[in-house]
Every structure is written in C-alpha cells, then in structure tokens.
Coordinates of N, CA and C in Angstrom, one line a residue:
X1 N 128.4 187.0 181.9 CA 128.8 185.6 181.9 C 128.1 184.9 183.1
X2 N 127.2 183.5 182.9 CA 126.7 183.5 184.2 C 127.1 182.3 184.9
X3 N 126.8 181.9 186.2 CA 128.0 181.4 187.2 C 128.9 180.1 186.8
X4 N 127.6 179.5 185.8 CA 128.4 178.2 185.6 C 129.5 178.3 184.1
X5 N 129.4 179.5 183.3 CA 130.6 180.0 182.3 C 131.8 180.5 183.3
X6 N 131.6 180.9 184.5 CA 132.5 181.4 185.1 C 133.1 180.1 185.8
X7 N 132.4 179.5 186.5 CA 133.2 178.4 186.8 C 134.1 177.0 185.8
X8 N 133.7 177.3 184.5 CA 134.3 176.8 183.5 C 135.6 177.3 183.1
X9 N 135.3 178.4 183.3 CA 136.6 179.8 182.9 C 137.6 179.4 184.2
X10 N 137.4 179.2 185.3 CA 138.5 178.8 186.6 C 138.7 177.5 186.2
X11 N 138.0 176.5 186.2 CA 138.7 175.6 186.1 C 139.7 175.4 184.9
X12 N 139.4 175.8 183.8 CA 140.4 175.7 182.8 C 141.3 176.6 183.0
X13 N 141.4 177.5 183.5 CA 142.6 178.6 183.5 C 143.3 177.7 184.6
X14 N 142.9 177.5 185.7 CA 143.5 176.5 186.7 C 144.4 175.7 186.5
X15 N 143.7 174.7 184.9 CA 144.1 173.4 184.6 C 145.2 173.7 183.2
X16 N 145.3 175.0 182.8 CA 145.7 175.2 181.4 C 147.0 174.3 181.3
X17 N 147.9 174.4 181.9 CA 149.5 173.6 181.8 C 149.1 172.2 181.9
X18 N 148.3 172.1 182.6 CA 148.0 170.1 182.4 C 147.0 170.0 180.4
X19 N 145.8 170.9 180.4 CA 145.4 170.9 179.8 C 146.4 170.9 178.1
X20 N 147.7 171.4 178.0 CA 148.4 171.5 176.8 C 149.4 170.5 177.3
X21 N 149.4 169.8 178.1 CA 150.6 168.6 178.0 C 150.2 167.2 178.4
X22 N 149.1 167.0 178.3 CA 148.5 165.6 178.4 C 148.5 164.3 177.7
X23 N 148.2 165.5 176.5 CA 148.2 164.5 174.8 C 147.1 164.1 174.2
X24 N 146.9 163.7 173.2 CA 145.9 164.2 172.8 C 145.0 162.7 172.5
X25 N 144.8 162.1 173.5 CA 144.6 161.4 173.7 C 143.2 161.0 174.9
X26 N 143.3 162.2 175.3 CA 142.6 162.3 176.8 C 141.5 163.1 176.6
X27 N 140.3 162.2 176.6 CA 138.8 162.9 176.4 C 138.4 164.3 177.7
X28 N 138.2 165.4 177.1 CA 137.6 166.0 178.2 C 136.4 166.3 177.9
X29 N 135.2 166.3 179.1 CA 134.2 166.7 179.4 C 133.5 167.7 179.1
X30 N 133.0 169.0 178.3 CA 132.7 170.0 178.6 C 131.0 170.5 179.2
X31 N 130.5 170.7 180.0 CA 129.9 170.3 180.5 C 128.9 171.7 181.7
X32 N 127.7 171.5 182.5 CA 127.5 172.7 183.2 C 127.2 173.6 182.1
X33 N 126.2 174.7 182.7 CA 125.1 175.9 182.2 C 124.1 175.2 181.4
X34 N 123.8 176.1 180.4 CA 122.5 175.9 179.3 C 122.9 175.3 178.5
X35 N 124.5 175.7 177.9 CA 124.6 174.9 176.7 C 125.0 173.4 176.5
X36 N 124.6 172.6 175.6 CA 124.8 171.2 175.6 C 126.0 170.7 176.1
X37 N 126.7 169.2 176.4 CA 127.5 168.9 176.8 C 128.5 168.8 175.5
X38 N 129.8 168.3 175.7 CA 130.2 167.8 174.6 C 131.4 167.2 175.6
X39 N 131.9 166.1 174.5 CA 133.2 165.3 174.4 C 134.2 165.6 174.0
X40 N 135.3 166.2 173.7 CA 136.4 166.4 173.0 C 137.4 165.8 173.6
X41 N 138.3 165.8 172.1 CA 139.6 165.7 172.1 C 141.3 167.1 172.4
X42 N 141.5 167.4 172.5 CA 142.1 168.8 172.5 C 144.1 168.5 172.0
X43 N 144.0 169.1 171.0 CA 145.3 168.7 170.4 C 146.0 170.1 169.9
X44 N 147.4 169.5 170.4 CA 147.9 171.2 169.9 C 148.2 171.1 168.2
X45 N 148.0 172.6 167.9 CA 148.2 172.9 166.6 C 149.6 172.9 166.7
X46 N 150.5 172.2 165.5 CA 151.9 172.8 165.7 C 152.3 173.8 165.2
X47 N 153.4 174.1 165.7 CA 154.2 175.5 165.6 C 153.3 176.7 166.1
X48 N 152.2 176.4 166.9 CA 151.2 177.8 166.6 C 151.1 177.6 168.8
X49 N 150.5 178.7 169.0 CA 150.2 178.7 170.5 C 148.6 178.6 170.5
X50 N 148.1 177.5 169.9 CA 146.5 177.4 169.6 C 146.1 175.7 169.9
X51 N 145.0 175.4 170.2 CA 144.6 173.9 170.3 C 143.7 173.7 169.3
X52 N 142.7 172.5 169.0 CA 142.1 172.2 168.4 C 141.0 171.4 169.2
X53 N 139.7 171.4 169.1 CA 139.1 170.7 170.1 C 138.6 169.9 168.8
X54 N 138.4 168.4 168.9 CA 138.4 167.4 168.3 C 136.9 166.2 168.5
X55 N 136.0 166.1 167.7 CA 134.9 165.2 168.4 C 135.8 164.1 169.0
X56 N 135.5 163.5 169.9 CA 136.2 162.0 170.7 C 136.1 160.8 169.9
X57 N 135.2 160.8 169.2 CA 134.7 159.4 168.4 C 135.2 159.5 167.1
X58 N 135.1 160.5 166.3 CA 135.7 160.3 164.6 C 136.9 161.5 164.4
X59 N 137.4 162.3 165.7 CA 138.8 163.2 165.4 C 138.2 164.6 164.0
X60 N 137.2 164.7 163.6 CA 136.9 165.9 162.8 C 136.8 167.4 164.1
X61 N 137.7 168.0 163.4 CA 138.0 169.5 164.6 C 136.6 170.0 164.1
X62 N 136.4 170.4 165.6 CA 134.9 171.3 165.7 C 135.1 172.9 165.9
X63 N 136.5 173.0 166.6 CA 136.4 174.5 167.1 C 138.5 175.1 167.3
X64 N 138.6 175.5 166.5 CA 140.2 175.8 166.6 C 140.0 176.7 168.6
X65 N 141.0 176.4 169.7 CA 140.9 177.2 170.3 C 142.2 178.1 170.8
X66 N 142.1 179.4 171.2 CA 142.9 180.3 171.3 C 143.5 180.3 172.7
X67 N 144.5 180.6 172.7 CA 145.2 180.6 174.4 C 146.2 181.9 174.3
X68 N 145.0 183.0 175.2 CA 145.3 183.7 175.4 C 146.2 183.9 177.0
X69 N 147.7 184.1 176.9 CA 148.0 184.1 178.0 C 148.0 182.9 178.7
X70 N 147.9 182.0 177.9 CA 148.0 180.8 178.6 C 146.7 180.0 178.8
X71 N 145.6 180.8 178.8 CA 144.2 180.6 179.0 C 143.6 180.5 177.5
X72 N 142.1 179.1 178.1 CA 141.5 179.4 176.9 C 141.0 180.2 176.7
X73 N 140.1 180.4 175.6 CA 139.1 181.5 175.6 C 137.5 181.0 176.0
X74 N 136.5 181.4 176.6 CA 135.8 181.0 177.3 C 134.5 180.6 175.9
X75 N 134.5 182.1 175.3 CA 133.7 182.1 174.3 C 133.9 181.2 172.9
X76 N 134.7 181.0 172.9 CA 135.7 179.6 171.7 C 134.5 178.0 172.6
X77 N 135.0 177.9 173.7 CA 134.2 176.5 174.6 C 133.1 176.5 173.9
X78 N 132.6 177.7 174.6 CA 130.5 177.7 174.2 C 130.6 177.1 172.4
X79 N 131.1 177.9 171.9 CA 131.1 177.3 170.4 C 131.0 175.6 170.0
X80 N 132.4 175.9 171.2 CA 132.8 173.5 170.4 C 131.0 173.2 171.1
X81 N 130.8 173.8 172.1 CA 129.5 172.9 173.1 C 128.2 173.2 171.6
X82 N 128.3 174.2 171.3 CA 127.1 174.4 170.0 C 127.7 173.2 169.0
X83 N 128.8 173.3 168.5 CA 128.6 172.5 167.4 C 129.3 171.1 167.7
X84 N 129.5 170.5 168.8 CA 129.6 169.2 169.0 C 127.5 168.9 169.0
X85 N 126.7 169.9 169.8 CA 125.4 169.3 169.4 C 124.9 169.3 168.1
X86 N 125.3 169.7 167.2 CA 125.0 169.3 166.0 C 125.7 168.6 165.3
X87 N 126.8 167.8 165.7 CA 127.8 167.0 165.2 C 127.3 165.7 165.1
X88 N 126.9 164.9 164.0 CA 126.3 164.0 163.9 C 126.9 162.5 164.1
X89 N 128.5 161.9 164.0 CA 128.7 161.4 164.7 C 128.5 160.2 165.6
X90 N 128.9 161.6 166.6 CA 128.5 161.3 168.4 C 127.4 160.4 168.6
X91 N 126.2 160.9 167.7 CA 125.0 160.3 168.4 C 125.1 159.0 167.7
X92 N 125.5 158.9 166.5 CA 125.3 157.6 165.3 C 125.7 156.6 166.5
X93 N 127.2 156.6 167.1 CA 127.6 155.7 167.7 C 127.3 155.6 168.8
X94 N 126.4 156.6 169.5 CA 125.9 156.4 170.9 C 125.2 154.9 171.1

C-alpha cells in the first residue's frame, strides 16, 4: 500500500462514525496518490452494514462499499476513484 493509500485508510477509519451519519447529502472528496480524483456521494444501504458511493452530479452508484469493523475498505475507494474516471457524467457537466 503506498503512503498516500495509507493515509486515506487513517483518515477514513478516523472519520468512519461521522462518515455513516452525515447524510447523504454531503459530497466527499476522494483524492491523493496515482489514482484519479473523484466526487461522491456516500449513502447507507438499508438494513445492511454497507454504503454506496454515489457520482455527486446524477446519484448513479459507482461502487457498493463494505465496513469492515466499522472501517471502509481501502481497496473498495481505489475502485469508486477508477470508475468515477470513467463515469461520463461528471465531465458532461463540468
């Protein structure tokens, strides 16, 4: 994992309890290393202990994510960051 996956992995494990009670309403950043940035949405799945990360602009889920122990999964992130860059979208309305 290299330093800037690792520092993504602290801050979210940090932030997890703010992270599932916000609402889903609150754009977060994903952002730092190689891989592209992205925007999301992050909304809980109901009845399940799982989120949804969500493009910001049209709400189509990009990446279901798992919470393990409370924590996300680090390798689930890198994913939404791949396919929010190929999510076409984002850029239409940039």
């Amino acid at each position: 994992m290299s330093p800037a996956e690792e520092k993504i992995r602290h801050v979210l494990e940090t932030n997890a309890g703010r992270l599932r009670t916000e609402g889903p309403d609150v754009v977060r950043w994903l952002t730092g290393g190689s891989e592209p940035d992205a925007y999301v949405l992050l909304e809980r799945e109901p009845a399940t202990d799982r989120l949804a990360a969500r493009c910001a602009s049209c709400r189509q889920v990009l990446q279901p994510l798992t919470l393990v122990d409370g924590r996300l999964v680090a390798e689930e992130l890198v994913a939404v960051r791949r396919r929010f860059a190929g999510h076409t979208c984002a850029r239409a309305e940039a």
